[in-house]
PDB file of C-alpha atoms and ligand atoms in Angstrom:
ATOM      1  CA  UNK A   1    -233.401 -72.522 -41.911  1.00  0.00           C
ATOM      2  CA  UNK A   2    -236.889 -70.738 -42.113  1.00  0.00           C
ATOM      3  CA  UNK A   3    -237.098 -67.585 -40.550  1.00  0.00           C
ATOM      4  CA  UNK A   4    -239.977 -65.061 -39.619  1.00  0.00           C
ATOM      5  CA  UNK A   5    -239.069 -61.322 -40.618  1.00  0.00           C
ATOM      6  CA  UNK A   6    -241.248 -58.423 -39.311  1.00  0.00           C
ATOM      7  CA  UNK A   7    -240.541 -55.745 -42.060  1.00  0.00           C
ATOM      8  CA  UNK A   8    -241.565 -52.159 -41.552  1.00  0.00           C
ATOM      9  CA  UNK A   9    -243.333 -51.364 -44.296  1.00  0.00           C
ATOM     10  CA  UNK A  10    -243.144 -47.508 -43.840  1.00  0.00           C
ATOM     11  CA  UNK A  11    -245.995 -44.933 -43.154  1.00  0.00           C
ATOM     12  CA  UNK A  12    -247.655 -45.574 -46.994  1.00  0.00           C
ATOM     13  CA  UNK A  13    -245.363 -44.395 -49.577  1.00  0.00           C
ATOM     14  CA  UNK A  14    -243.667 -47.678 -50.978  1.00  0.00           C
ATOM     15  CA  UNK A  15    -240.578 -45.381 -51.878  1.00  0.00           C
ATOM     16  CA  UNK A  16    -240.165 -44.967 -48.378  1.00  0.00           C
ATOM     17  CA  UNK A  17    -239.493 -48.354 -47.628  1.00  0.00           C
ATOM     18  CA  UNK A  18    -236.122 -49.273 -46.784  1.00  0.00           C
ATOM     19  CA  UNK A  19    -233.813 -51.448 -49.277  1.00  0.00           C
ATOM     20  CA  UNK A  20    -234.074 -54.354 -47.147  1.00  0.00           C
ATOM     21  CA  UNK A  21    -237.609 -54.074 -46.936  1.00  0.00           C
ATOM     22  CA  UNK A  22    -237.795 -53.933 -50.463  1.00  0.00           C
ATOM     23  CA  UNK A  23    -234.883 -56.608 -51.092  1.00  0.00           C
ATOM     24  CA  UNK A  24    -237.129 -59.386 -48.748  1.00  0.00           C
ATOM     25  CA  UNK A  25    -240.431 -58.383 -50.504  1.00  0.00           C
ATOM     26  CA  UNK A  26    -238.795 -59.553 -53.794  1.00  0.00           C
ATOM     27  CA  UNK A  27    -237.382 -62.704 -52.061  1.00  0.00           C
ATOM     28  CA  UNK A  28    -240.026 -63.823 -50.055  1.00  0.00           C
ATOM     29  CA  UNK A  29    -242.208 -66.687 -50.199  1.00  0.00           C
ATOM     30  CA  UNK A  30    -245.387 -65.748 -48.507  1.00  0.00           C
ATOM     31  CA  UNK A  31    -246.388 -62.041 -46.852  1.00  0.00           C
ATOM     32  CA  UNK A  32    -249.385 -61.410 -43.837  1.00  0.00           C
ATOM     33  CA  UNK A  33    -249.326 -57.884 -43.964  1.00  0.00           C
ATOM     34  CA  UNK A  34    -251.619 -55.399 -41.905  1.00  0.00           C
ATOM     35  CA  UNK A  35    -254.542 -54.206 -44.215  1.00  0.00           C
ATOM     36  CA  UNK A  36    -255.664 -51.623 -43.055  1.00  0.00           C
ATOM     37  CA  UNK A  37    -252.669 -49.511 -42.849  1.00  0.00           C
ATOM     38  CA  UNK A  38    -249.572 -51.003 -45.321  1.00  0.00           C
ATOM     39  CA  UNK A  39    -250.503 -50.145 -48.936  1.00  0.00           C
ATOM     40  CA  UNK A  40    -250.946 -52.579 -51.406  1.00  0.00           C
ATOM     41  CA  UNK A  41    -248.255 -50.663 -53.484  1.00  0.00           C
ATOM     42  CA  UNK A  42    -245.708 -51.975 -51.164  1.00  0.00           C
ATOM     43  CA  UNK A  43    -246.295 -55.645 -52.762  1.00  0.00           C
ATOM     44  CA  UNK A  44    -246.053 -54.747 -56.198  1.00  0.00           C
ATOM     45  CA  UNK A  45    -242.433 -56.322 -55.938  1.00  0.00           C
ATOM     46  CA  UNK A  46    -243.492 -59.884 -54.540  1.00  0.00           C
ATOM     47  CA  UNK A  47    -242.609 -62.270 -56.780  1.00  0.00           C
ATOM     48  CA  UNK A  48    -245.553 -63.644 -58.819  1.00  0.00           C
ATOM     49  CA  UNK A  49    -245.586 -66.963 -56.760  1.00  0.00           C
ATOM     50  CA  UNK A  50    -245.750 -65.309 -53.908  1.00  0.00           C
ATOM     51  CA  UNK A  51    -248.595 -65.924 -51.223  1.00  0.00           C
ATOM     52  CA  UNK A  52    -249.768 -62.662 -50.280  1.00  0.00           C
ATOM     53  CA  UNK A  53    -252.240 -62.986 -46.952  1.00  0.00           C
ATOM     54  CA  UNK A  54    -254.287 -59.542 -45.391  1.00  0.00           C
ATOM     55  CA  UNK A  55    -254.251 -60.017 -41.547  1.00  0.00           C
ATOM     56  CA  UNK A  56    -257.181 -57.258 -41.589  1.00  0.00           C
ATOM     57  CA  UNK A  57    -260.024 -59.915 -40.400  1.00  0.00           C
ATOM     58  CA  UNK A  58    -257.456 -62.503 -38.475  1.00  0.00           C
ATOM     59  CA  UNK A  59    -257.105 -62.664 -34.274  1.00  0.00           C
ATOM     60  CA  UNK A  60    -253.348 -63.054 -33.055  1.00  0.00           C
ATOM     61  CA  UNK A  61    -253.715 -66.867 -32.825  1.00  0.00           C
ATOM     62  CA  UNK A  62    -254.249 -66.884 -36.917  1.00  0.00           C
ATOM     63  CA  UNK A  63    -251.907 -64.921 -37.652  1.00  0.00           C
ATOM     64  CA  UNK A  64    -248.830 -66.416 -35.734  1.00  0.00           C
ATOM     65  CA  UNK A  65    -250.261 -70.126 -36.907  1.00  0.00           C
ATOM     66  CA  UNK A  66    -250.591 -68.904 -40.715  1.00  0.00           C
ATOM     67  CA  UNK A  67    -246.895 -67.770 -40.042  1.00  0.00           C
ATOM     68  CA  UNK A  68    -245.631 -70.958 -38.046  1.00  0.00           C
ATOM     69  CA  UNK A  69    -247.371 -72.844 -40.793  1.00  0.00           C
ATOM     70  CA  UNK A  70    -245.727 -70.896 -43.654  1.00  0.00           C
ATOM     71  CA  UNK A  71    -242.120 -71.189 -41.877  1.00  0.00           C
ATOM     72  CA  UNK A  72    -242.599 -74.563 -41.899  1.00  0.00           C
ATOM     73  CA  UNK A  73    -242.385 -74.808 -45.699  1.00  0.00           C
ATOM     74  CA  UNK A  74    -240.985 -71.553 -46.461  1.00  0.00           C
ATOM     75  CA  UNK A  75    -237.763 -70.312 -46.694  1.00  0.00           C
ATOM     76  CA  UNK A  76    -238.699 -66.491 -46.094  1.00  0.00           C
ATOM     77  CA  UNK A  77    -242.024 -65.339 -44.490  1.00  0.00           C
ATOM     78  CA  UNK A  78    -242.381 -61.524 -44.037  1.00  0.00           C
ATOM     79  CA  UNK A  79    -244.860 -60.177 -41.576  1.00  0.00           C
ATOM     80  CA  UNK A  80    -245.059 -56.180 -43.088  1.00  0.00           C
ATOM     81  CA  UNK A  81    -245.905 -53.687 -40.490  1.00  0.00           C
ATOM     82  CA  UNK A  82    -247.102 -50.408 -41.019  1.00  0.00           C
ATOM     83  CA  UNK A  83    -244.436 -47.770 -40.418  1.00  0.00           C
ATOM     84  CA  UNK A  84    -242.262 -49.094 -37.863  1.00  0.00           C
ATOM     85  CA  UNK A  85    -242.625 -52.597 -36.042  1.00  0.00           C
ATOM     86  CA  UNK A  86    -241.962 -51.721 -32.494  1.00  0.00           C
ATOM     87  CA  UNK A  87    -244.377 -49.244 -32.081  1.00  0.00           C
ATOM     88  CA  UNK A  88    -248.046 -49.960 -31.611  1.00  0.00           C
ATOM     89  CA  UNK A  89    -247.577 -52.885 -33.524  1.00  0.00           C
ATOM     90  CA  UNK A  90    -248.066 -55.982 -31.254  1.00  0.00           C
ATOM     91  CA  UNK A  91    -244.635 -57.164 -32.099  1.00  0.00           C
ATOM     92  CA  UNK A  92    -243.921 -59.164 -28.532  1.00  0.00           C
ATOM     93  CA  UNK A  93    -247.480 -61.020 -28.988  1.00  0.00           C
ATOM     94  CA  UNK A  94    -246.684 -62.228 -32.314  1.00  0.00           C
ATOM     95  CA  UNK A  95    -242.716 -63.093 -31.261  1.00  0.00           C
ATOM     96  CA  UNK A  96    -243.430 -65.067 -28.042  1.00  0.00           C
ATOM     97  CA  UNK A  97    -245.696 -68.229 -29.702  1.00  0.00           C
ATOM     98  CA  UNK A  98    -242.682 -68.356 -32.808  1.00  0.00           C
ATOM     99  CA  UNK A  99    -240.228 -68.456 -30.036  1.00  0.00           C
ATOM    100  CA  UNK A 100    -241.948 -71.309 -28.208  1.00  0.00           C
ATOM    101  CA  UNK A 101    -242.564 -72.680 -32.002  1.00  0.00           C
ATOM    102  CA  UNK A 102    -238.655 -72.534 -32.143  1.00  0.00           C
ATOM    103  CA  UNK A 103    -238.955 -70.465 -34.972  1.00  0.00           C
ATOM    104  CA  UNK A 104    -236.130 -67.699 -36.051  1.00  0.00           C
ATOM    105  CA  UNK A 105    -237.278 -63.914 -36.401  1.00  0.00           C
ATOM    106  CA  UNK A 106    -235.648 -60.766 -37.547  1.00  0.00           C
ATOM    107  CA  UNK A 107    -237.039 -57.445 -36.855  1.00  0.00           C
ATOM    108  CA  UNK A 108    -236.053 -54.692 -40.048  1.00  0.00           C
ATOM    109  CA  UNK A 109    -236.993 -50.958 -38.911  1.00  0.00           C
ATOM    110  CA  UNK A 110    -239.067 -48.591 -40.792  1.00  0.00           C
ATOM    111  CA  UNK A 111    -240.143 -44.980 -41.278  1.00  0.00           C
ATOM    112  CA  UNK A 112    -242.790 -44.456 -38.295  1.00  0.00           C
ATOM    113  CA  UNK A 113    -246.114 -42.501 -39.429  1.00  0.00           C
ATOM    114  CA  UNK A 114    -245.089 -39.474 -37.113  1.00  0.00           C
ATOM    115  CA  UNK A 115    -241.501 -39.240 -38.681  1.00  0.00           C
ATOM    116  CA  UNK A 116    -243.650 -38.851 -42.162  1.00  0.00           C
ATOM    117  CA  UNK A 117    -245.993 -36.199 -40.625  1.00  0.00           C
ATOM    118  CA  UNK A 118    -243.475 -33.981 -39.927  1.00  0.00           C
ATOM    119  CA  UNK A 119    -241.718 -34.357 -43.100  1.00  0.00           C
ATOM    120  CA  UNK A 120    -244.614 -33.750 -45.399  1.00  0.00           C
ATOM    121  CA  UNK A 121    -245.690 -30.608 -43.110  1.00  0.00           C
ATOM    122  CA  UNK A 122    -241.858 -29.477 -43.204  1.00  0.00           C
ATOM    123  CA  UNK A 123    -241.365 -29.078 -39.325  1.00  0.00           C
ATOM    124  CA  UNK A 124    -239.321 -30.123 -37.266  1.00  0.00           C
ATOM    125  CA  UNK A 125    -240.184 -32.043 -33.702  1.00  0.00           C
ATOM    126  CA  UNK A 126    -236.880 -30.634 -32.263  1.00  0.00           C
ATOM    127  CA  UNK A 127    -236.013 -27.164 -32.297  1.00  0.00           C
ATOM    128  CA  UNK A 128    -232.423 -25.693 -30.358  1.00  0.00           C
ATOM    129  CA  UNK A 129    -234.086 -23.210 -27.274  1.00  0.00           C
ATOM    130  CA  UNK A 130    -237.596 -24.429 -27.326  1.00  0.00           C
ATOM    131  CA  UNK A 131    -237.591 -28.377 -27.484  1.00  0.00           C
ATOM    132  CA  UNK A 132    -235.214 -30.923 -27.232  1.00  0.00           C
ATOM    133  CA  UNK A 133    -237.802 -33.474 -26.693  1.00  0.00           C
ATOM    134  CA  UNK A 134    -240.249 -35.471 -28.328  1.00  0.00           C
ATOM    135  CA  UNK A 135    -242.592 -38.128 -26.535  1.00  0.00           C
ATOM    136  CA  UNK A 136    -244.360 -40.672 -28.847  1.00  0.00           C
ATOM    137  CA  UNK A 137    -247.602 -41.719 -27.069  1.00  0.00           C
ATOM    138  CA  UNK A 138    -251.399 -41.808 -27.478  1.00  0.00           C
ATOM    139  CA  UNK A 139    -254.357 -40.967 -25.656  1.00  0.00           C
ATOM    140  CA  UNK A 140    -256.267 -43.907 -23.143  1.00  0.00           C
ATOM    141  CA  UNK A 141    -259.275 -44.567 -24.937  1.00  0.00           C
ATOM    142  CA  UNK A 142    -260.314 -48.508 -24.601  1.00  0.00           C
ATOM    143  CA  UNK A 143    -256.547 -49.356 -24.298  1.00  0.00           C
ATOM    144  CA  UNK A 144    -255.417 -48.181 -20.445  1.00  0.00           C
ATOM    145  CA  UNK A 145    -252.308 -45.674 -19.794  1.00  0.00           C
ATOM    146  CA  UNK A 146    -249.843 -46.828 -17.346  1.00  0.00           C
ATOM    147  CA  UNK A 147    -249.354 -44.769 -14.325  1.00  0.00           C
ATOM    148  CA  UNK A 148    -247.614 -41.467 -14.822  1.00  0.00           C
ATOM    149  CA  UNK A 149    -248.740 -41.545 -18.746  1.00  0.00           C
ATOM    150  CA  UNK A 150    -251.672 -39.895 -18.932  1.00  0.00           C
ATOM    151  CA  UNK A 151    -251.935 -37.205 -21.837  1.00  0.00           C
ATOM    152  CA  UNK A 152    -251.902 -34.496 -19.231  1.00  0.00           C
ATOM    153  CA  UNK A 153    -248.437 -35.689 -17.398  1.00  0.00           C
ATOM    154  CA  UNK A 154    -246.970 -35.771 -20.973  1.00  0.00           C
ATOM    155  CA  UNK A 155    -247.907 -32.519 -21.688  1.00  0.00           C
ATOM    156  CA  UNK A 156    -246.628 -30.455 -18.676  1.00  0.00           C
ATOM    157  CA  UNK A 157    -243.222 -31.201 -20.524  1.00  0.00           C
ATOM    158  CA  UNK A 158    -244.010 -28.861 -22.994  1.00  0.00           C
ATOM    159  CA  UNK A 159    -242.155 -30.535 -25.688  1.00  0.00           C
ATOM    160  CA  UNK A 160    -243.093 -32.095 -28.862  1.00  0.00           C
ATOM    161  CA  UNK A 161    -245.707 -35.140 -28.712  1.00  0.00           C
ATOM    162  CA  UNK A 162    -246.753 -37.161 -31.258  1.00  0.00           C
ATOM    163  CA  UNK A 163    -250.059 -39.050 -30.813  1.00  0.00           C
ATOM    164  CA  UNK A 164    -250.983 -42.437 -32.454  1.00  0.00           C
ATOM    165  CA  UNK A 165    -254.067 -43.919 -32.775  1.00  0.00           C
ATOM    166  CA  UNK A 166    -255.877 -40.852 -31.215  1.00  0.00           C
ATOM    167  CA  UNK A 167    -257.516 -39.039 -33.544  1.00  0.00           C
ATOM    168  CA  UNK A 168    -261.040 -39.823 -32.406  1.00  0.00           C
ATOM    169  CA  UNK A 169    -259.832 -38.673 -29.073  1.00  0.00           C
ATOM    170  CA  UNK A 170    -259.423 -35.200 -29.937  1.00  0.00           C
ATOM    171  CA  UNK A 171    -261.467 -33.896 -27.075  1.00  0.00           C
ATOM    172  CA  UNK A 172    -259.491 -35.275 -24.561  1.00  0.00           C
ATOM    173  CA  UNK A 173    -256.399 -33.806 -26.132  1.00  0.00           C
ATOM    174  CA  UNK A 174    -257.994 -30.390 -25.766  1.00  0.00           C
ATOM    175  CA  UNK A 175    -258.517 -30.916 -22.504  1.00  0.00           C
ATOM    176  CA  UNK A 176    -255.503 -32.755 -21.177  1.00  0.00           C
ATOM    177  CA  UNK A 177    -253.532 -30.140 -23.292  1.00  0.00           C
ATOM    178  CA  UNK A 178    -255.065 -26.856 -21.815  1.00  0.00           C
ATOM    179  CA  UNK A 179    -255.178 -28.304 -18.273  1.00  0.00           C
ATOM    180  CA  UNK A 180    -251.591 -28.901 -18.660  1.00  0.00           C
ATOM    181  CA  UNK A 181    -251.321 -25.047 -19.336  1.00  0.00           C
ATOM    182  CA  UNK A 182    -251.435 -25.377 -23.279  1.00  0.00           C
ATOM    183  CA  UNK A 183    -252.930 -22.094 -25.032  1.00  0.00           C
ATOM    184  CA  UNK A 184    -256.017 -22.634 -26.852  1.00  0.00           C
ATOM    185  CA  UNK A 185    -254.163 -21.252 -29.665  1.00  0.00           C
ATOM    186  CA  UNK A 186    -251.703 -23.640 -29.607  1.00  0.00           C
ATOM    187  CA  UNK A 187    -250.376 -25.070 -32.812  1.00  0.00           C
ATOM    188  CA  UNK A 188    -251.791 -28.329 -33.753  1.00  0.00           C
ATOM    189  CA  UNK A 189    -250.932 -30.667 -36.739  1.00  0.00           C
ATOM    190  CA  UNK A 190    -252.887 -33.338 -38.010  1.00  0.00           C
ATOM    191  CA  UNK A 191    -251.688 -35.014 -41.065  1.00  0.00           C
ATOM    192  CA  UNK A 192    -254.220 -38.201 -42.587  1.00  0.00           C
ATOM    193  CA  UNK A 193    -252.303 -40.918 -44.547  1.00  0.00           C
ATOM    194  CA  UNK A 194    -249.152 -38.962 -44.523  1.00  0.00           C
ATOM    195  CA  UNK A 195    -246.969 -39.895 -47.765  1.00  0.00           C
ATOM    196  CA  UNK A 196    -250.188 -41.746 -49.582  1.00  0.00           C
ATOM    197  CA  UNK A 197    -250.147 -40.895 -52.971  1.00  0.00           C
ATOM    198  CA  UNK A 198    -253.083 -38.704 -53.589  1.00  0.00           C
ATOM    199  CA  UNK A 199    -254.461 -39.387 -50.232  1.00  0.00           C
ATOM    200  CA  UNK A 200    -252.761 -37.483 -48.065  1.00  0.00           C
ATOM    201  CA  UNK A 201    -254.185 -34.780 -46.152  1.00  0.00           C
ATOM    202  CA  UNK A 202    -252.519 -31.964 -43.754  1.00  0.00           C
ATOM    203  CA  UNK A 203    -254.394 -30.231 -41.351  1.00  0.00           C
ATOM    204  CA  UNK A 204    -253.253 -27.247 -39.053  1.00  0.00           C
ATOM    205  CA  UNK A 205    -255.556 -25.754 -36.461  1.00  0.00           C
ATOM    206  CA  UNK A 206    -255.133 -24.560 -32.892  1.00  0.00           C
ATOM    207  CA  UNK A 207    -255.990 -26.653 -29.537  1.00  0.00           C
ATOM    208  CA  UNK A 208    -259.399 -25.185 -30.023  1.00  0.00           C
ATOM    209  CA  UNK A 209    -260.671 -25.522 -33.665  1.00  0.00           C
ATOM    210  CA  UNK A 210    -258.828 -28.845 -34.921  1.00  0.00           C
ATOM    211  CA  UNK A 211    -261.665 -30.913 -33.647  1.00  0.00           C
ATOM    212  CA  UNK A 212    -264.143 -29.067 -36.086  1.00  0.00           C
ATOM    213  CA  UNK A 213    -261.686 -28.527 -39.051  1.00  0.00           C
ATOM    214  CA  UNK A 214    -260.565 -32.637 -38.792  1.00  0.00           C
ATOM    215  CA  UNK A 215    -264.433 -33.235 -38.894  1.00  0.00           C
ATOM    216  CA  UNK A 216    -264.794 -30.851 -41.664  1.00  0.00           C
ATOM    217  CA  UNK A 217    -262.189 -32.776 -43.570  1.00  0.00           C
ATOM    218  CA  UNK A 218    -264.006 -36.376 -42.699  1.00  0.00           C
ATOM    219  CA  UNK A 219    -260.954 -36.998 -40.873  1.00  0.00           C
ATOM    220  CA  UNK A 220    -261.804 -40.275 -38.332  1.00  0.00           C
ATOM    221  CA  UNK A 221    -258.667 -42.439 -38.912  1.00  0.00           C
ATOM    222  CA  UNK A 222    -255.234 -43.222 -40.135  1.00  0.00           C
ATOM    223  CA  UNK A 223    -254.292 -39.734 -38.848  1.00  0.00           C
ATOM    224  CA  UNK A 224    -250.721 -38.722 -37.109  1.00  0.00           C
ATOM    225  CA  UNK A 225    -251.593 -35.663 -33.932  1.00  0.00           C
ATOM    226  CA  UNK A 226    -248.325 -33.665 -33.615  1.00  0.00           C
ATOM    227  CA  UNK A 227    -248.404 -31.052 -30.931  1.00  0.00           C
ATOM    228  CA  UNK A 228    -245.307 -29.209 -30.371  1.00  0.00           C
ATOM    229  CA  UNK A 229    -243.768 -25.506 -29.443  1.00  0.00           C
ATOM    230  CA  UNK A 230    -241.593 -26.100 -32.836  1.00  0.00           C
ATOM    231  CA  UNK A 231    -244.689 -26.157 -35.409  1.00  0.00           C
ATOM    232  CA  UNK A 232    -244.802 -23.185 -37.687  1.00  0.00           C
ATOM    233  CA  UNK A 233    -241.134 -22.258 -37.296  1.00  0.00           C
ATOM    234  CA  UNK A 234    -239.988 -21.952 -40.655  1.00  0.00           C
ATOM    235  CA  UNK A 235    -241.836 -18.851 -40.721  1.00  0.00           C
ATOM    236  CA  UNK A 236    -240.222 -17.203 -37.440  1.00  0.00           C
ATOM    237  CA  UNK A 237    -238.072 -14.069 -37.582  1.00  0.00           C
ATOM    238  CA  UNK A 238    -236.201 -15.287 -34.500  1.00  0.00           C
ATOM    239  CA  UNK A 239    -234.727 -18.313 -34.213  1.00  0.00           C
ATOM    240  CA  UNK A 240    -232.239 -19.654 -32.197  1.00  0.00           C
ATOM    241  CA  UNK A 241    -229.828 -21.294 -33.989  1.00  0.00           C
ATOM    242  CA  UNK A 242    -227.562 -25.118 -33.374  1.00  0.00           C
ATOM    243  CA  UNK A 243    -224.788 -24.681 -32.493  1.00  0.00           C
ATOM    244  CA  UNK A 244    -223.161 -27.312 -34.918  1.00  0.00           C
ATOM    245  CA  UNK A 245    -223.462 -24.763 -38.188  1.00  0.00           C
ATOM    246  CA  UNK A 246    -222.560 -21.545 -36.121  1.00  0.00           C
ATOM    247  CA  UNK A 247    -219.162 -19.916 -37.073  1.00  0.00           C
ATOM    248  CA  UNK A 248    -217.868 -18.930 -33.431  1.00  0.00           C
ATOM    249  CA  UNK A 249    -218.452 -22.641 -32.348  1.00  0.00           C
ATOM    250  CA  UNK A 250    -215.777 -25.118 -32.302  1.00  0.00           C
ATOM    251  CA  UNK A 251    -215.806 -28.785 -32.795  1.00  0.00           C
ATOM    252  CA  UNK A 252    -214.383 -32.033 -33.329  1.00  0.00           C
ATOM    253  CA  UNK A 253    -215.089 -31.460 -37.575  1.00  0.00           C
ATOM    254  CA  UNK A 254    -214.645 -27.551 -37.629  1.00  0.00           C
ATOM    255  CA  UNK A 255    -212.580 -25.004 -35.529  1.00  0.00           C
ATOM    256  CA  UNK A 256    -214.091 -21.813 -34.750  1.00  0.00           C
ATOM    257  CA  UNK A 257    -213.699 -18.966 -37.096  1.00  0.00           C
ATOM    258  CA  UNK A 258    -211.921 -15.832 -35.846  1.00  0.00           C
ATOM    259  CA  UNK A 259    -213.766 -12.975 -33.712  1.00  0.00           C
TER     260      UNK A 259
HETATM  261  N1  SAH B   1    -246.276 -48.875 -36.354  1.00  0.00           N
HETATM  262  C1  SAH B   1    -246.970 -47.732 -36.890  1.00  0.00           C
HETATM  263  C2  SAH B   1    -248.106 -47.302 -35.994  1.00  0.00           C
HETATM  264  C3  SAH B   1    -249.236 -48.292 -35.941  1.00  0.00           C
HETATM  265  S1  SAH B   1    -250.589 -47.730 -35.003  1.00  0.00           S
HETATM  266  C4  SAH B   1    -245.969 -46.592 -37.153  1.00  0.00           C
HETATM  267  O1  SAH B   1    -244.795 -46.727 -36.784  1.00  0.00           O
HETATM  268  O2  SAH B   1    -246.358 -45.585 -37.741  1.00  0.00           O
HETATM  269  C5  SAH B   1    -251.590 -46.991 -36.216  1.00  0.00           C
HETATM  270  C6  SAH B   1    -251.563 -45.496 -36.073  1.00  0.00           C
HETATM  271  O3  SAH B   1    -250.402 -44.988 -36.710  1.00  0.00           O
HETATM  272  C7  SAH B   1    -252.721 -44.758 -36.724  1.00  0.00           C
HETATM  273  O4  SAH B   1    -253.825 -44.667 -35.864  1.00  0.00           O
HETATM  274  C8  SAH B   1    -252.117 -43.399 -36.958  1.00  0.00           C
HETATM  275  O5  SAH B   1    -252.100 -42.634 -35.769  1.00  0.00           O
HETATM  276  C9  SAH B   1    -250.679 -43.738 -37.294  1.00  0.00           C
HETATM  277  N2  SAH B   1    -250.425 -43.861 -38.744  1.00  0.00           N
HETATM  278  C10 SAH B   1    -250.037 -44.944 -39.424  1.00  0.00           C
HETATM  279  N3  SAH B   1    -249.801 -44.655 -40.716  1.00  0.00           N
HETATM  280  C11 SAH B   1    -250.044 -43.329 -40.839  1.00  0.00           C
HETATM  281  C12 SAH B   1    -249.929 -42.413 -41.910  1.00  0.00           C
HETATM  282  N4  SAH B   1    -249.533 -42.792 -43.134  1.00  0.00           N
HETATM  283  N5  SAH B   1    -250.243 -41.117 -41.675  1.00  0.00           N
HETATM  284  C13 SAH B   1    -250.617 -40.697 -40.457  1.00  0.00           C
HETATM  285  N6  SAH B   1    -250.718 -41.514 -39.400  1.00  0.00           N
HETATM  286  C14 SAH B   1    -250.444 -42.822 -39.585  1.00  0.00           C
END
C-alpha cells in the first residue's frame, strides 16, 4: 500500500534529524523536498535510485500531482519539510487533494527552526518567575493575522515569542513591541540558518539596534526572531530557581531533604 510521508527534515543540521526521518530517507523511493530551506545534506542517505525532486519552483497543484503520481508506483514517497511539518508548512493544502486521491499519509515531527535558535544561542524560552510561556507566531506582512493576533496583542503577554518568517519585518516588531510596553533595550535574538554548518549566524541586539546590526550582517532571510524576558540569563546573579532540583521540595521521584 503506497503511502505519502511528510518528514520533518529539521532546522538544517542533518544530525538533527530524527531516526525515522533518517530511516525513510534510506528507504524511500522518490523525495519533493522544500529547496530553499531543507539542506541537501539531509539526502546524502537516499538510496542511489532514488528520485530526488526540489519543490523550490513548483505551485501546490505540482507538487501534490508529482506526489499522487509517485504513490502510484511507489512504495514510499517522502515529502521533507523544513524543521517541523505543522508549522508554516502548508501541510493541510498538500493532505486534502491525497485524501480525495485516496492516498495514505503519515506525518513524522521534527526539530522546529526556533527550538534550534535557542539551542545554538544557549537560552532558554522558559524561565521559573519570569516566563512560563512561549507563543510561536509571525508578523502580518502579505499573509493576514487573524483577529486578536496581531504582533502587538502577543506581546502584552510579556512572555517569550518566537517569530517565523519575519525577519524583513523588523520594523514592525519594534513598533508592535514598544507599543506593547517593550523597552527599547529589550533583548533581541536573531539567529540566520541556525545549526547550518558554517552558515550559521547569531545575532543579539536590543528592540532598537537589531534592525541595523541584521542589515549589517546581510541578514534578509532564513532567520529565527526570539524575543523573550529569559534571553541573557545564564549570565544573571539572581535567578529563581525550579522547583523540581530544589532540596526543600518534595515530589513524586524525591522527598524533601531535612530543614
Ligand atoms: N516548518 C519550519 C518553518 C517554515 S517557515 C520550522 O518548523 O522551522 C520558514 C521560516 O522558518 C523562516 O522564515 C525562518 O523564520 C524559519 N527557519 C527555518 N529554518 C531556519 C533555520 N535553520 N534558522 C533560523 N530560522 C529558520
Amino acid at each position: 500500500m503506497p503511502k505519502i510521508w511528510f518528514v520533518g527534515a529539521g532546522p538544517g543540521d542533518p544530525e538533527l534529524l530524527t531516526l525515522k526521518a533518517q530511516r525513510l530517507i534510506k528507504q524511500a523511493n522518490a523525495i519533493l523536498f522544500a529547496g530553499s530551506l531543507v539542506s541537501k545534506a539531509a539526502m546524502t542517505w537516499a538510496n542511489e535510485c532514488c528520485d530526488i525532486q526540489d519543490s523550490k519552483g513548483m505551485t501546490l497543484e505540482q507538487i501534490c500531482d508529482w506526489l499522487i503520481n509517485k504513490a502510484k508506483t511507489n512504495a514510499t514517497v517522502l515529502r521533507l519539510q523544513t524543521g517541523d511539518p505543522s508549522l508554516y508548512g502548508a501541510l493541510i493544502e498538500m493532505i486534502q487533494p491525497l485524501d480525495k486521491a485516496g492516498i495514505d499519509v503519515a506525518v513524522v515531527p521534527g526539530v522546529t527552526s526556533a527550538m534550534a535558535s535557542a539551542a545554538v544561542a544557549v537560552e532558554t524560552l522558559s524561565l521559573p518567575e519570569v516566563t512560563q510561556t512561549v507563543i510561536f507566531s509571525r508578523v502580518e506582512g502579505r499573509t493576514p493575522m487573524p483577529q486578536g493576533e496581531s504582533l502587538e496583542e502577543l506581546a502584552r503577554h510579556h512572555c517569550t515569542l518566537c517569530l517565523y518568517l519575519s525577519i524583513t519585518l523588523l520594523k514592525k516588531i519594534q513598533t508592535a513591541l514598544i507599543a506593547a510596553g517593550w523597552a527599547e533595550d529589550a533583548t533581541i535574538l536573531v539567529v540566520h540558518k541556525a545549526s547550518w554548518p558554517g552558515e550559521e549566524q547569531i545575532i543579539r541586539g536590543t528592540l532598537n539596534n537589531i534592525r541595523e546590526k541584521c542589515k549589517q550582517a546581510g541578514i534578509n532571510s532564513q532567520a529565527m526572531i526570539i524575543a523573550s524576558p529569559t534571553l541573557g540569563a545564564r549570565n544573571w546573579t539572581e535567578l529563581a530557581k525550579s522547583k523540581l532540583y530544589d532540596a526543600s521540595f518534595t515530589h513524586r521521584f524525591r522527598k524533601a531533604e531535612k530543614n
